[in-house]
Short mmCIF file of C-alpha atoms in Angstrom, two decimals:
data_model
loop_
_atom_site.label_atom_id
_atom_site.label_comp_id
_atom_site.label_asym_id
_atom_site.label_seq_id
_atom_site.Cartn_x
_atom_site.Cartn_y
_atom_site.Cartn_z
CA MET A 1397 21.30 -45.89 -6.96
CA ASN A 1398 18.75 -44.96 -9.54
CA LEU A 1399 17.20 -42.48 -7.12
CA PHE A 1400 20.57 -40.87 -6.41
CA SER A 1401 21.43 -40.49 -10.07
CA ARG A 1402 18.04 -38.95 -10.73
CA LEU A 1403 18.47 -36.55 -7.80
CA TYR A 1404 21.98 -35.67 -9.03
CA TYR A 1405 20.62 -35.07 -12.53
CA LYS A 1406 17.90 -32.79 -11.14
CA PHE A 1407 20.48 -30.96 -9.01
CA ARG A 1408 22.72 -30.37 -12.05
CA GLN A 1409 19.72 -29.22 -14.05
CA TYR A 1410 18.68 -26.66 -11.43
CA SER A 1411 22.23 -25.50 -10.72
CA LYS A 1412 22.77 -24.89 -14.45
CA ALA A 1413 19.52 -22.91 -14.56
CA VAL A 1414 20.66 -20.82 -11.57
CA GLN A 1415 24.08 -20.25 -13.18
CA LEU A 1416 22.43 -19.17 -16.42
CA TYR A 1417 20.13 -16.83 -14.50
CA LEU A 1418 23.10 -15.25 -12.70
CA VAL A 1419 24.61 -14.47 -16.10
CA ILE A 1420 21.35 -13.05 -17.47
CA ALA A 1421 20.25 -11.33 -14.19
CA GLY A 1422 20.61 -7.61 -14.27
CA PRO A 1423 18.31 -4.94 -15.69
CA GLY A 1424 15.16 -6.23 -13.97
CA ILE A 1425 16.67 -6.60 -10.51
CA VAL A 1426 18.66 -3.37 -10.78
CA VAL A 1427 15.72 -1.22 -11.90
CA MET A 1428 13.36 -2.70 -9.33
CA ILE A 1429 15.72 -2.31 -6.37
CA ALA A 1430 16.83 1.13 -7.55
CA ASP A 1431 13.12 1.97 -7.57
CA ASN A 1432 13.48 2.00 -3.75
CA ASP A 1433 15.60 5.15 -4.06
CA ALA A 1434 16.11 7.83 -1.40
CA GLY A 1435 12.65 9.30 -2.05
CA GLY A 1436 11.10 5.83 -1.90
CA ILE A 1437 12.78 5.00 1.42
CA THR A 1438 11.44 8.25 2.89
CA THR A 1439 7.93 7.42 1.67
CA TYR A 1440 8.02 3.91 3.17
CA ALA A 1441 9.53 5.15 6.44
CA ALA A 1442 6.84 7.85 6.76
CA THR A 1443 4.08 5.36 5.84
CA GLY A 1444 5.19 2.86 8.51
CA ALA A 1445 5.66 5.55 11.14
CA LYS A 1446 2.19 6.98 10.49
CA TYR A 1447 0.08 3.87 9.87
CA GLU A 1448 2.25 1.12 11.42
CA TYR A 1449 1.70 -2.20 9.57
CA ASN A 1450 -1.76 -1.31 8.25
CA LEU A 1451 -0.73 -0.52 4.69
CA LEU A 1452 1.59 -3.50 4.12
CA TRP A 1453 -1.07 -5.21 1.98
CA PHE A 1454 -1.10 -2.19 -0.34
CA LEU A 1455 2.68 -2.39 -0.86
CA ILE A 1456 2.34 -6.09 -1.68
CA ILE A 1457 -0.24 -5.27 -4.40
CA LEU A 1458 2.16 -2.73 -5.92
CA GLY A 1459 4.73 -5.47 -6.65
CA PRO A 1460 2.78 -7.04 -9.54
CA VAL A 1461 1.85 -3.55 -10.79
CA ALA A 1462 5.53 -2.65 -11.15
CA TYR A 1463 6.23 -6.03 -12.75
CA PHE A 1464 3.56 -5.69 -15.46
CA VAL A 1465 4.72 -2.21 -16.48
CA GLN A 1466 8.44 -3.05 -16.53
CA GLU A 1467 7.90 -6.36 -18.33
CA MET A 1468 6.67 -4.39 -21.33
CA THR A 1469 9.99 -2.54 -21.55
CA VAL A 1470 11.85 -5.88 -21.65
CA ARG A 1471 9.83 -7.03 -24.66
CA LEU A 1472 10.04 -3.68 -26.44
CA GLY A 1473 13.80 -3.37 -25.90
CA ALA A 1474 14.61 -6.96 -26.85
CA VAL A 1475 12.50 -6.86 -30.04
CA THR A 1476 13.25 -3.35 -31.35
CA LYS A 1477 16.84 -3.02 -29.99
CA ARG A 1478 15.94 0.60 -29.28
CA GLY A 1479 15.69 2.58 -26.08
CA HIS A 1480 12.39 4.20 -25.08
CA ALA A 1481 13.43 7.73 -26.11
CA GLU A 1482 14.38 6.62 -29.62
CA ALA A 1483 11.25 4.47 -29.86
CA ILE A 1484 9.07 7.52 -29.06
CA PHE A 1485 10.82 9.67 -31.70
CA ASP A 1486 10.50 6.88 -34.23
CA GLY A 1487 6.92 5.96 -33.43
CA PHE A 1488 5.33 9.34 -32.72
CA GLY A 1489 7.52 11.97 -34.39
CA PRO A 1490 9.66 14.89 -33.18
CA PHE A 1491 6.99 16.71 -31.11
CA TRP A 1492 6.41 13.86 -28.67
CA GLY A 1493 10.06 12.85 -28.92
CA TRP A 1494 11.42 16.23 -27.79
CA PHE A 1495 8.69 16.56 -25.19
CA SER A 1496 9.67 13.21 -23.64
CA LEU A 1497 13.43 13.79 -23.88
CA ILE A 1498 13.42 17.29 -22.37
CA ASP A 1499 10.91 16.28 -19.69
CA LEU A 1500 13.04 13.23 -18.85
CA MET A 1501 16.16 15.38 -18.62
CA ILE A 1502 14.51 17.85 -16.19
CA LEU A 1503 12.88 15.13 -14.11
CA ASP A 1504 16.03 12.99 -13.92
CA TRP A 1505 18.12 15.93 -12.83
CA LEU A 1506 15.64 16.95 -10.12
CA THR A 1507 15.42 13.35 -8.93
CA LEU A 1508 19.23 13.16 -8.87
CA VAL A 1509 19.23 16.16 -6.52
CA THR A 1510 16.86 14.27 -4.19
CA GLU A 1511 19.20 11.25 -4.28
CA PHE A 1512 22.09 13.46 -3.19
CA ILE A 1513 19.91 14.95 -0.44
CA GLY A 1514 19.26 11.39 0.81
CA MET A 1515 22.93 10.35 0.58
CA THR A 1516 24.30 13.46 2.32
CA SER A 1517 21.71 13.26 5.12
CA ALA A 1518 22.47 9.52 5.58
CA LEU A 1519 26.22 10.01 5.89
CA ALA A 1520 25.78 13.16 8.01
CA ILE A 1521 24.50 10.77 10.70
CA PHE A 1522 28.00 9.25 10.77
CA GLY A 1523 29.58 12.72 10.85
CA VAL A 1524 30.61 12.80 7.17
CA PRO A 1525 30.45 16.35 5.73
CA GLY A 1526 28.30 16.90 2.65
CA TRP A 1527 31.17 17.86 0.35
CA ILE A 1528 33.02 14.60 1.13
CA THR A 1529 29.84 12.60 0.39
CA VAL A 1530 29.26 14.37 -2.94
CA THR A 1531 32.91 14.04 -4.00
CA GLY A 1532 33.09 10.41 -2.88
CA VAL A 1533 29.88 9.49 -4.69
CA CYS A 1534 31.04 11.14 -7.94
CA LEU A 1535 34.38 9.30 -7.74
CA LEU A 1536 32.68 6.00 -6.92
CA MET A 1537 30.32 6.39 -9.85
CA ALA A 1538 33.25 7.19 -12.12
CA VAL A 1539 34.92 3.92 -11.06
CA VAL A 1540 31.66 2.01 -11.69
CA VAL A 1541 31.36 3.15 -15.32
CA PHE A 1542 35.00 3.70 -16.35
CA ASN A 1543 35.86 0.02 -16.72
CA GLY A 1544 34.29 0.10 -20.18
CA ARG A 1545 32.17 -3.02 -19.83
CA TYR A 1546 28.43 -3.28 -19.34
CA TRP A 1547 28.83 -6.65 -17.61
CA THR A 1548 31.20 -5.28 -14.93
CA TRP A 1549 28.98 -2.23 -14.33
CA GLU A 1550 25.97 -4.49 -13.91
CA LYS A 1551 27.62 -6.86 -11.45
CA ILE A 1552 28.99 -3.96 -9.33
CA THR A 1553 25.50 -2.44 -9.31
CA LEU A 1554 24.01 -5.80 -8.30
CA ALA A 1555 26.38 -5.79 -5.28
CA PHE A 1556 24.89 -2.41 -4.25
CA CYS A 1557 21.45 -3.95 -4.78
CA ALA A 1558 22.38 -6.72 -2.32
CA LEU A 1559 23.33 -4.05 0.25
CA ASN A 1560 19.80 -2.66 -0.07
CA LEU A 1561 18.58 -5.81 1.71
CA ILE A 1562 20.16 -4.42 4.91
CA TYR A 1563 16.66 -3.39 5.99
CA ILE A 1564 15.74 -7.03 6.50
CA PRO A 1565 18.14 -7.72 9.42
CA GLY A 1566 17.36 -4.16 10.62
CA ALA A 1567 13.71 -5.17 11.04
CA PHE A 1568 14.63 -8.18 13.20
CA MET A 1569 16.60 -5.88 15.53
CA VAL A 1570 13.46 -3.97 16.56
CA HIS A 1571 11.68 -7.24 17.50
CA PRO A 1572 8.33 -6.86 15.72
CA GLN A 1573 5.42 -9.14 16.66
CA VAL A 1574 4.79 -11.44 13.71
CA SER A 1575 1.17 -11.95 14.80
CA ASP A 1576 0.58 -8.17 14.69
CA ILE A 1577 2.12 -7.94 11.23
CA VAL A 1578 -0.12 -10.71 9.93
CA ARG A 1579 -3.26 -9.41 11.68
CA HIS A 1580 -2.90 -5.73 10.78
CA GLY A 1581 -0.69 -5.81 7.71
CA LEU A 1582 -1.92 -8.61 5.51
CA VAL A 1583 -5.66 -7.94 5.77
CA PRO A 1584 -6.68 -5.04 3.51
CA ASN A 1585 -7.86 -2.14 5.66
CA PHE A 1586 -7.84 1.65 5.74
CA PRO A 1587 -6.71 2.80 9.18
CA GLY A 1588 -9.09 5.45 10.53
CA GLY A 1589 -11.28 5.19 7.41
CA PHE A 1590 -10.60 6.46 3.91
CA HIS A 1591 -9.59 10.09 4.41
CA GLY A 1592 -7.53 12.70 2.57
CA GLU A 1593 -4.26 12.14 4.39
CA LEU A 1594 -4.39 8.36 3.94
CA PHE A 1595 -5.16 8.85 0.25
CA PHE A 1596 -2.10 11.09 -0.02
CA PHE A 1597 0.07 8.32 1.48
CA LEU A 1598 -1.40 5.70 -0.88
CA MET A 1599 -0.69 7.92 -3.87
CA ALA A 1600 2.84 8.67 -2.64
CA ASN A 1601 3.53 4.93 -2.47
CA ILE A 1602 2.24 4.47 -6.03
CA GLY A 1603 4.34 7.45 -7.12
CA THR A 1604 7.49 5.81 -5.76
CA THR A 1605 6.68 2.41 -7.28
CA ILE A 1606 6.46 3.51 -10.92
CA ALA A 1607 8.71 6.34 -12.00
CA PRO A 1608 9.25 7.53 -15.59
CA TRP A 1609 13.02 7.01 -15.47
CA MET A 1610 12.45 3.29 -14.78
CA ILE A 1611 10.78 2.78 -18.15
CA PHE A 1612 13.58 4.58 -20.04
CA PHE A 1613 16.31 2.94 -17.96
CA GLN A 1614 15.21 -0.68 -18.28
CA GLN A 1615 14.54 -0.53 -22.00
CA SER A 1616 17.94 1.07 -22.70
CA SER A 1617 19.61 -1.35 -20.31
CA VAL A 1618 18.06 -4.34 -22.11
CA VAL A 1619 19.39 -2.96 -25.40
CA ASP A 1620 22.88 -2.20 -24.03
CA LYS A 1621 23.06 -5.68 -22.53
CA GLY A 1622 22.31 -7.09 -25.96
CA MET A 1623 19.28 -9.12 -24.91
CA LYS A 1624 17.59 -10.92 -27.78
CA GLU A 1625 14.04 -12.12 -28.26
CA LYS A 1626 14.99 -15.56 -26.98
CA ASP A 1627 16.12 -13.94 -23.70
CA ILE A 1628 12.69 -12.40 -23.03
CA PRO A 1629 11.56 -15.21 -20.65
CA TRP A 1630 14.74 -14.67 -18.60
CA GLY A 1631 14.22 -10.90 -18.70
CA ARG A 1632 10.69 -11.42 -17.41
CA PHE A 1633 11.91 -13.70 -14.66
CA ASP A 1634 14.60 -11.17 -13.75
CA THR A 1635 11.98 -8.42 -13.52
CA PHE A 1636 9.73 -10.71 -11.47
CA VAL A 1637 12.55 -11.47 -8.99
CA GLY A 1638 13.31 -7.74 -8.82
CA SER A 1639 9.66 -6.92 -8.08
CA ILE A 1640 9.72 -9.39 -5.17
CA PHE A 1641 12.85 -7.75 -3.75
CA THR A 1642 11.47 -4.23 -4.14
CA VAL A 1643 8.33 -5.19 -2.21
CA LEU A 1644 10.39 -7.08 0.39
CA VAL A 1645 12.59 -4.05 1.10
CA ALA A 1646 9.56 -1.73 1.29
CA VAL A 1647 7.74 -4.12 3.64
CA PHE A 1648 10.72 -4.43 5.99
CA ILE A 1649 11.21 -0.64 6.15
CA ILE A 1650 7.55 -0.28 7.10
CA ILE A 1651 7.99 -3.01 9.72
CA VAL A 1652 10.95 -1.12 11.25
CA THR A 1653 9.26 2.28 11.46
CA GLY A 1654 5.84 0.77 12.21
CA THR A 1655 7.25 -1.14 15.19
CA VAL A 1656 9.16 1.79 16.67
CA PHE A 1657 7.27 4.98 15.85
CA HIS A 1658 3.54 4.12 16.43
CA GLY A 1659 1.67 6.85 14.58
CA GLN A 1660 4.45 9.44 14.75
CA ASP A 1661 5.03 11.89 11.88
CA VAL A 1662 8.35 11.31 10.14
CA ASN A 1663 9.42 13.78 7.45
CA ASP A 1664 12.34 11.91 5.91
CA ALA A 1665 14.31 8.69 6.20
CA GLY A 1666 17.36 10.49 7.62
CA GLN A 1667 15.24 11.78 10.49
CA ALA A 1668 13.80 8.26 10.96
CA ALA A 1669 17.34 6.82 11.17
CA LYS A 1670 18.37 9.41 13.78
CA LEU A 1671 15.26 8.77 15.90
CA LEU A 1672 15.76 5.01 15.58
CA MET A 1673 19.34 5.30 16.83
CA GLU A 1674 18.07 6.70 20.13
CA THR A 1675 16.34 3.42 20.98
CA HIS A 1676 17.81 0.84 18.56
CA HIS A 1677 21.30 2.02 17.69
CA TYR A 1678 22.22 -0.61 15.08
CA ALA A 1679 18.78 -0.61 13.44
CA GLY A 1680 19.16 3.18 13.04
CA GLU A 1681 22.63 2.78 11.54
CA PHE A 1682 21.30 0.12 9.17
CA MET A 1683 18.54 2.53 8.14
CA ALA A 1684 21.13 5.23 7.41
CA ILE A 1685 23.38 2.83 5.43
CA GLY A 1686 20.36 1.62 3.48
CA LEU A 1687 19.35 5.21 2.73
CA PHE A 1688 22.81 6.00 1.38
CA ASP A 1689 22.81 2.84 -0.72
CA ALA A 1690 19.32 3.62 -2.04
CA GLY A 1691 20.40 7.12 -3.07
CA LEU A 1692 23.53 5.74 -4.73
CA LEU A 1693 21.58 3.11 -6.69
CA GLY A 1694 19.04 5.72 -7.75
CA ALA A 1695 21.81 8.09 -8.84
CA ILE A 1696 23.58 5.38 -10.87
CA CYS A 1697 20.43 4.40 -12.75
CA ILE A 1698 18.91 7.84 -13.21
CA SER A 1699 22.05 9.46 -14.63
CA LEU A 1700 22.43 6.51 -17.01
CA ALA A 1701 18.78 6.77 -18.10
CA SER A 1702 19.43 10.35 -19.29
CA SER A 1703 22.76 9.54 -20.98
CA TRP A 1704 21.29 6.57 -22.83
CA ALA A 1705 18.26 8.59 -23.97
CA PHE A 1706 20.39 11.46 -25.36
CA GLY A 1707 22.83 9.05 -27.00
CA GLU A 1708 19.99 7.19 -28.74
CA VAL A 1709 18.34 10.32 -30.13
CA PHE A 1710 21.48 12.25 -31.10
CA GLY A 1711 23.09 9.18 -32.61
CA TRP A 1712 26.14 9.32 -30.32
CA ALA A 1713 27.89 6.17 -29.15
CA HIS A 1714 25.97 5.31 -25.98
CA SER A 1715 27.03 2.01 -24.54
CA LEU A 1716 28.70 1.14 -21.26
CA ASN A 1717 30.84 -1.16 -23.41
CA ASP A 1718 32.41 1.96 -24.97
CA LYS A 1719 35.47 3.64 -23.50
CA ILE A 1720 35.38 7.39 -22.77
CA LYS A 1721 37.24 8.17 -26.01
CA GLU A 1722 34.65 6.20 -27.99
CA ALA A 1723 31.57 7.73 -26.31
CA PRO A 1724 32.63 11.15 -24.95
CA TRP A 1725 29.14 12.73 -25.07
CA PHE A 1726 27.53 9.76 -23.35
CA TYR A 1727 29.91 10.06 -20.39
CA ALA A 1728 29.85 13.87 -20.49
CA ILE A 1729 26.09 13.92 -19.93
CA TYR A 1730 26.40 11.26 -17.23
CA PHE A 1731 28.91 13.34 -15.25
CA LEU A 1732 27.38 16.72 -16.01
CA ALA A 1733 24.07 15.60 -14.52
CA LEU A 1734 25.79 13.93 -11.58
CA ILE A 1735 28.18 16.73 -10.61
CA SER A 1736 25.69 19.57 -11.10
CA ALA A 1737 23.05 17.77 -8.98
CA GLY A 1738 25.64 17.11 -6.27
CA LEU A 1739 26.75 20.75 -6.24
CA VAL A 1740 23.17 22.00 -5.80
CA VAL A 1741 22.90 20.06 -2.52
CA LEU A 1742 26.06 21.82 -1.27
CA ILE A 1743 24.73 25.34 -1.95
CA PRO A 1744 23.80 26.89 1.40
CA GLY A 1745 20.09 27.76 1.47
CA ALA A 1746 19.26 25.90 -1.76
CA PRO A 1747 15.48 25.24 -1.99
CA LEU A 1748 15.84 21.47 -1.44
CA VAL A 1749 12.32 20.96 -0.05
CA LEU A 1750 10.85 22.77 -3.06
CA ILE A 1751 12.92 20.59 -5.40
CA THR A 1752 11.70 17.42 -3.66
CA LEU A 1753 8.08 18.52 -4.09
CA PHE A 1754 8.65 19.65 -7.66
CA VAL A 1755 9.87 16.17 -8.62
CA GLN A 1756 6.37 14.79 -7.99
CA VAL A 1757 4.78 17.51 -10.11
CA VAL A 1758 7.13 17.10 -13.06
CA ALA A 1759 6.78 13.32 -12.85
CA VAL A 1760 3.07 13.52 -13.63
CA THR A 1761 3.80 15.39 -16.83
CA LEU A 1762 6.05 12.60 -18.12
CA LEU A 1763 4.70 9.40 -16.57
CA PRO A 1764 1.33 9.29 -18.40
CA ALA A 1765 3.00 10.04 -21.73
CA ALA A 1766 5.68 7.37 -21.22
CA LEU A 1767 3.06 4.79 -20.20
CA VAL A 1768 0.66 5.59 -23.04
CA PHE A 1769 3.50 5.40 -25.58
CA LEU A 1770 4.59 2.10 -24.06
CA ILE A 1771 1.13 0.57 -24.54
CA LEU A 1772 0.80 1.94 -28.09
CA LEU A 1773 4.26 0.70 -29.11
CA LEU A 1774 3.56 -2.74 -27.64
CA ASN A 1775 0.43 -2.92 -29.83
CA ASP A 1776 2.34 -2.28 -33.05
CA LYS A 1777 2.07 -5.68 -34.74
CA GLU A 1778 4.45 -4.66 -37.53
CA THR A 1779 7.33 -4.09 -35.10
CA MET A 1780 6.52 -6.47 -32.27
CA GLY A 1781 5.48 -9.48 -34.36
CA ASP A 1782 4.64 -12.39 -32.03
CA ARG A 1783 5.61 -10.31 -29.00
CA VAL A 1784 2.75 -7.84 -29.53
CA ASN A 1785 0.42 -7.27 -26.57
CA THR A 1786 -2.37 -9.83 -26.39
CA LEU A 1787 -5.93 -8.90 -25.41
CA SER A 1788 -5.32 -10.02 -21.83
CA ASP A 1789 -2.03 -8.04 -21.76
CA ASN A 1790 -3.93 -4.97 -22.90
CA ILE A 1791 -6.70 -5.44 -20.35
CA ILE A 1792 -4.22 -5.91 -17.45
CA ASN A 1793 -1.66 -3.33 -18.53
CA GLY A 1794 -4.28 -0.85 -19.76
CA SER A 1795 -6.11 -0.98 -16.41
CA ILE A 1796 -2.86 -0.61 -14.48
CA VAL A 1797 -1.75 2.31 -16.63
CA ALA A 1798 -5.16 4.03 -16.30
CA ILE A 1799 -5.10 3.67 -12.49
CA ILE A 1800 -1.47 4.80 -12.20
CA ILE A 1801 -2.14 7.85 -14.38
CA ALA A 1802 -5.25 8.81 -12.39
CA LEU A 1803 -3.65 8.38 -8.96
CA SER A 1804 -0.25 9.84 -9.78
CA THR A 1805 -1.98 12.85 -11.34
CA LEU A 1806 -4.02 13.35 -8.17
CA PHE A 1807 -0.79 13.02 -6.19
CA GLY A 1808 0.95 15.63 -8.31
CA ILE A 1809 -2.01 18.01 -8.08
CA SER A 1810 -2.33 17.50 -4.33
CA THR A 1811 1.37 18.37 -4.04
CA LEU A 1812 0.60 21.64 -5.82
CA PHE A 1813 -2.59 22.26 -3.82
CA PRO A 1814 -2.01 20.55 -0.44
CA ASN A 1815 -5.44 21.40 1.03
CA MET A 1816 -7.38 19.98 -1.90
CA LEU A 1817 -7.88 16.49 -0.46
CA LYS A 1818 -8.11 17.37 3.23
CA MET B 259 40.40 34.61 -33.35
CA SER B 260 37.50 35.98 -31.32
CA LEU B 261 35.55 33.86 -28.83
CA ARG B 262 32.35 34.58 -30.76
CA HIS B 263 33.39 32.33 -33.61
CA PRO B 264 33.70 28.98 -31.76
CA PHE B 265 30.58 29.77 -29.71
CA SER B 266 28.51 30.45 -32.81
CA THR B 267 29.90 27.27 -34.39
CA VAL B 268 28.72 25.22 -31.41
CA ILE B 269 25.25 26.79 -31.60
CA THR B 270 25.06 26.28 -35.38
CA ASP B 271 26.17 22.64 -35.03
CA ALA B 272 23.55 22.03 -32.33
CA VAL B 273 20.78 23.62 -34.41
CA ASN B 274 21.82 21.59 -37.45
CA LYS B 275 21.82 18.41 -35.37
CA VAL B 276 18.32 19.14 -34.04
CA ARG B 277 17.11 19.83 -37.58
CA ALA B 278 18.63 16.55 -38.77
CA ILE B 279 16.82 14.69 -35.96
CA ASN B 280 13.55 16.41 -36.86
CA ARG B 281 14.00 15.39 -40.51
CA ARG B 282 14.91 11.80 -39.60
CA TYR B 283 11.77 11.35 -37.49
CA ALA B 284 9.50 13.68 -39.50
CA HIS B 285 7.14 10.87 -40.42
CA PRO B 286 5.97 8.85 -37.40
CA ARG B 287 6.39 5.18 -38.21
CA LEU B 288 3.48 4.03 -36.06
CA ALA B 289 0.24 3.69 -37.99
CA MET B 290 -2.09 6.44 -36.75
CA SER B 291 -5.24 4.44 -36.18
CA LYS B 292 -8.31 6.08 -34.63
CA SER B 293 -7.46 4.75 -31.17
CA THR B 294 -3.87 6.03 -31.41
CA LEU B 295 -5.06 9.49 -32.48
CA VAL B 296 -7.61 9.58 -29.64
CA ALA B 297 -4.91 8.53 -27.13
CA LEU B 298 -2.55 11.26 -28.36
CA LEU B 299 -5.33 13.87 -28.29
CA CYS B 300 -6.21 12.91 -24.71
CA LEU B 301 -2.53 13.20 -23.82
CA ARG B 302 -2.35 16.72 -25.28
CA VAL B 303 -5.50 17.79 -23.37
CA TYR B 304 -4.09 16.24 -20.18
CA LEU B 305 -0.78 18.04 -20.51
CA LEU B 306 -2.42 21.38 -21.36
CA THR B 307 -4.61 21.06 -18.26
CA LEU B 308 -1.58 20.25 -16.13
CA VAL B 309 0.42 23.16 -17.52
CA GLY B 310 -2.61 25.39 -16.89
CA LEU B 311 -2.67 24.28 -13.24
CA LEU B 312 1.07 24.89 -12.91
CA VAL B 313 0.71 28.40 -14.35
CA TYR B 314 -2.27 29.07 -12.03
CA LYS B 315 -0.24 27.92 -9.02
CA PHE B 316 2.72 30.03 -10.08
CA VAL B 317 0.55 33.13 -10.52
CA THR B 318 -1.18 32.66 -7.15
CA VAL B 319 2.17 32.18 -5.37
CA VAL B 320 3.62 35.29 -7.04
CA MET B 321 0.48 37.37 -6.22
CA GLN B 322 0.69 36.50 -2.49
#
C-alpha cells in the first residue's frame, strides 16, 4: 500500500510538472523547430543526398550549439523585458541600433521570400498553383495572429511544429539500415577527406542552425509572453527540448535522402520530394508536406521578428495580445512583409535563385553583430544582476560565437566567390 | 488640398520620430570598457571588409 501511494505521489508530481511545462512551453520549441525552415530543409536534404549518413554526427553537435546561443536570449529577455533590437539601441546607441534594425529588416524580408519559394514549390507537387498558395498562406497567417492573444498564437504555432515531425515516419518508409546509420553516421568522419565542397556543406549546415532572426525572435517572444526571472529554468528547458527536436528533424531528413539518393546532387527540397515520389510515393509526399510546414513556420516567426523589432524601437504597441486597433503598425509591418514577399515569388522571371544566395551573404553582415552584442549585453552586471554570464558561460558561448562567426563568414564569402574553396 | 501636403507631413513625422529615437538612445547605457570598445572596433573592421568584398563582387559582375 505504501509503495502504491508513493508511486501515485510520484506520478502526480511528474504529471503536474508536465502540465506546468505545457503551459510554459513555447518560444524555445517554436524558434528551434522554425529554425528548420524551407532553406534548412533544402540544406539537410542536399547534405543527405550527397554524403548519405556520414555527416549525421555533425548535425548532432549543432544541437547544443543552437541551445547555448538561444539560452542567452531567454535570460536577456526575461531579465530586461526588452527585445534584442531595443536592447542594442539602449546598450550601444543609435549607430549600431539602426544598423541592426535595417539589416534585420532586409534579411528577414529576403528570408521570407525563400520561405514562400519553399511553400509554393511544395504545394506545386500536389498541383496547387502558386497564387493559391500565397493567398492561402497570407489568410492562414492572418487567422493565426488576429485572435489577439499571444497564448492562442503560440499554441497554434506549436501544432504546426508538431507537423514538422512528419519527417520521422517518412524516414521509416524508406527502410534505412539502422546498423549503417550507426556505423557511418555516429562516428565522426569526413567522407572523401576534408575538401572544399564538404567544407561548403558543413558551413551551410551551421548557417541554417543559427540565424540572426532567431535571436531577435526568441528574445521578443520571451518578453511578449511575459516570462519572468523565475521562469528562466523553464525557458532553458523549453529551449533544450526544442534543440533536441530541431536535431531530430534534421537527422531524419538526412536519413531519408541518404537512404534513397546515394551521392546524388539535389538542388532543393522540392526536387528531393519529387524524386522521392518516384520510388517511395508517401515518403515523397511527407517530404513535400514537411517542406510546406517548414516554410510556414519560418514565415510566421520571421515576419513577427521584424514587427516586434520595429515596435520596440519606434515605441508602438507591439504585442500579440493587442488587437489590430490597438497595435496597427505592428500588424501593418507583419502583413506588409508577408504580402510583398509572397508577391515577389509570383512575379514571372523574378531572380529567386539570386535572392536565395543573397540571404546567406546578408546574414553574415548581421549574425556576428547580433552575437557579439548578445555576449556583451549578457556580461553587463548592472542589468543582468545574478543572471550575468559566468566565466564558464563566457568560455563556452564565446568559443561558439567565435566559431560561428568564422565559419558563417567563410560561407557567405564562398557564396560570393564560389571557386574560392574548391 | 494638394497631395503634396499629406505626403510631406508623413515624411516630416517619420524624420521627427527617427530624431526622437536618436535622442532617446544618444548615450549608450552599456559601460564602454576596453574589451567592449575593442569588440565594437573589430565589428566595424569586419563589416567594412565585408562591404568592400560586396562592392568588389558587384563591380566585377558589372564589368563582365
